[in-house]
Amino acid sequence: MAKGDSVWCDLSAFRLEEAKAFYARLFGWTYERLTQPDSSPYDVASTPDGEAAGIFEMPQKLQQIGLPSFWMPYFAVDSVEAACDQAARRGGKVEVPPLAWSSHDRIALIRDPLGAGFTAYEGTGLNPRHSLTAPGQMVWRALYVSDAAAVRDFYEAVFDWRISKQPGADGGFLATTAGDVPVANIHALSEDLRGAYQFWGIHFLVPTLPDAKAKIEAQGGKIIYVDKGHSRTTVLAGDPDGAAFFVRAQ
């Protein structure tokens, strides 16, 4: 595992059991109950191909300040303290200071200068997740913001990423690790498409898009946008609590 690798994702949900049921029907997930450092539940979702994501109930203090239910990526760092220090010096905000998840894992929740949140991860318990190709697994990540240039230097400093403009007219950037492994896209989108928040989007693989869209809507979710401008169609959806995520077909 190298600095800047994508290693995990999880959902901070308003209604834990309802969220688990929604994604279980959509992705076929099963769950194992773990415990967070504060003794609250943390459910690890799995497919037959392995662990896929985590789901936990959003702490009341975060609900009270009006945070939406949201998906969040985890990226590897050599030191969570150093990542937090670099983020603060580059205009970011440390939402949750470094804390121990276990004897070999430490995390910190950080927001970039535009407010998009992610988790910095230091440890040996998680592995890079760049080459997963099974349904129900995270297969990509992308940052959706109002101004990509406003966060480019921030992410290059925190993760040692190399961020370069992609060919085409959509204003997108590609982030790669120092080892030239593609890790994420950064897209500048208008508020009409992005909504009120700047956010990291998690992309999950599904067998077919029509079936996934039907399952999302049948359970009270919402199809927000269908992007047909790339090599494969990607669907932006919202779960019943409003958490945004993406699905795309094999």
Short mmCIF file of C-alpha atoms in Angstrom, two decimals, residues 110-221:
data_model
loop_
_atom_site.label_atom_id
_atom_site.label_comp_id
_atom_site.label_asym_id
_atom_site.label_seq_id
_atom_site.Cartn_x
_atom_site.Cartn_y
_atom_site.Cartn_z
CA ILE A 110 -10.69 15.88 6.69
CA ARG A 111 -12.53 18.38 4.51
CA ASP A 112 -10.86 20.00 1.53
CA PRO A 113 -10.95 23.81 0.99
CA LEU A 114 -14.36 23.54 -0.71
CA GLY A 115 -15.86 21.28 1.96
CA ALA A 116 -15.73 17.80 0.41
CA GLY A 117 -14.94 15.19 3.06
CA PHE A 118 -12.67 12.15 3.00
CA THR A 119 -10.88 9.92 5.49
CA ALA A 120 -7.09 9.73 5.78
CA TYR A 121 -6.01 6.21 6.75
CA GLU A 122 -2.75 5.08 8.35
CA GLY A 123 -2.26 1.39 9.00
CA THR A 124 -1.90 -2.14 7.70
CA GLY A 125 -5.44 -3.49 7.96
CA LEU A 126 -6.67 -2.30 4.56
CA ASN A 127 -5.37 -2.96 1.05
CA PRO A 128 -5.46 -0.90 -2.18
CA ARG A 129 -8.77 -1.20 -4.02
CA HIS A 130 -7.83 -0.12 -7.53
CA SER A 131 -8.51 -3.30 -9.50
CA LEU A 132 -11.86 -4.61 -8.19
CA THR A 133 -14.23 -5.64 -10.98
CA ALA A 134 -17.04 -7.50 -9.19
CA PRO A 135 -20.67 -6.39 -8.79
CA GLY A 136 -21.35 -4.60 -5.52
CA GLN A 137 -17.76 -3.44 -5.15
CA MET A 138 -16.38 0.10 -5.31
CA VAL A 139 -14.76 0.41 -8.74
CA TRP A 140 -13.98 4.13 -8.88
CA ARG A 141 -14.04 7.43 -7.01
CA ALA A 142 -14.57 10.98 -8.23
CA LEU A 143 -14.64 14.40 -6.61
CA TYR A 144 -17.45 16.74 -7.69
CA VAL A 145 -16.78 20.39 -6.91
CA SER A 146 -17.52 23.88 -8.17
CA ASP A 147 -13.88 24.63 -9.00
CA ALA A 148 -11.34 21.86 -9.59
CA ALA A 149 -8.43 24.29 -9.64
CA ALA A 150 -9.29 25.38 -6.08
CA VAL A 151 -8.47 21.94 -4.66
CA ARG A 152 -5.80 20.65 -7.05
CA ASP A 153 -2.80 21.85 -5.02
CA PHE A 154 -4.46 20.67 -1.80
CA TYR A 155 -4.75 17.03 -2.89
CA GLU A 156 -1.32 17.00 -4.49
CA ALA A 157 0.15 18.19 -1.18
CA VAL A 158 -1.83 15.84 1.12
CA PHE A 159 -1.50 12.63 -0.94
CA ASP A 160 1.43 13.31 -3.31
CA TRP A 161 -1.01 12.81 -6.17
CA ARG A 162 -0.24 13.94 -9.70
CA ILE A 163 -3.33 15.68 -11.07
CA SER A 164 -3.54 16.33 -14.80
CA LYS A 165 -6.18 17.64 -17.18
CA GLN A 166 -7.99 14.93 -19.11
CA PRO A 167 -8.66 15.20 -22.85
CA GLY A 168 -12.18 16.30 -23.73
CA ALA A 169 -14.48 19.16 -22.98
CA ASP A 170 -15.90 18.23 -19.58
CA GLY A 171 -13.22 19.96 -17.53
CA GLY A 172 -12.20 16.78 -15.76
CA PHE A 173 -8.88 15.95 -14.11
CA LEU A 174 -7.28 12.59 -13.38
CA ALA A 175 -5.42 11.97 -10.12
CA THR A 176 -2.70 9.32 -10.01
CA THR A 177 -0.47 8.21 -7.17
CA ALA A 178 3.26 8.89 -7.19
CA GLY A 179 3.53 5.36 -8.62
CA ASP A 180 1.31 6.34 -11.58
CA VAL A 181 -1.73 4.34 -10.40
CA PRO A 182 -5.02 6.07 -11.41
CA VAL A 183 -6.98 6.73 -8.24
CA ALA A 184 -9.75 9.29 -8.90
CA ASN A 185 -11.25 11.93 -11.16
CA ILE A 186 -11.97 15.53 -10.22
CA HIS A 187 -14.89 17.18 -12.00
CA ALA A 188 -16.04 20.78 -11.87
CA LEU A 189 -19.84 20.75 -12.06
CA SER A 190 -22.48 23.43 -11.82
CA GLU A 191 -24.76 23.42 -8.79
CA ASP A 192 -27.64 22.38 -11.07
CA LEU A 193 -25.93 18.99 -11.55
CA ARG A 194 -23.92 18.74 -8.32
CA GLY A 195 -26.48 20.03 -5.84
CA ALA A 196 -25.63 22.29 -2.92
CA TYR A 197 -22.69 20.24 -1.67
CA GLN A 198 -19.14 19.58 -2.85
CA PHE A 199 -18.61 15.85 -2.43
CA TRP A 200 -16.68 12.69 -3.12
CA GLY A 201 -18.72 10.17 -5.11
CA ILE A 202 -18.26 6.41 -4.81
CA HIS A 203 -18.89 4.35 -7.97
CA PHE A 204 -20.21 0.80 -7.56
CA LEU A 205 -20.42 -1.91 -10.22
CA VAL A 206 -23.77 -3.54 -11.04
CA PRO A 207 -24.65 -6.31 -13.52
CA THR A 208 -27.08 -4.13 -15.49
CA LEU A 209 -28.14 -0.50 -15.19
CA PRO A 210 -31.88 -1.00 -15.91
CA ASP A 211 -32.16 -3.53 -13.08
CA ALA A 212 -30.17 -1.30 -10.68
CA LYS A 213 -32.25 1.78 -11.52
CA ALA A 214 -35.48 -0.17 -10.95
CA LYS A 215 -34.26 -1.42 -7.55
CA ILE A 216 -33.20 2.08 -6.50
CA GLU A 217 -36.55 3.65 -7.35
CA ALA A 218 -38.61 0.77 -5.96
CA GLN A 219 -37.00 1.31 -2.55
CA GLY A 220 -37.52 5.05 -2.36
CA GLY A 221 -34.22 6.10 -3.89
#
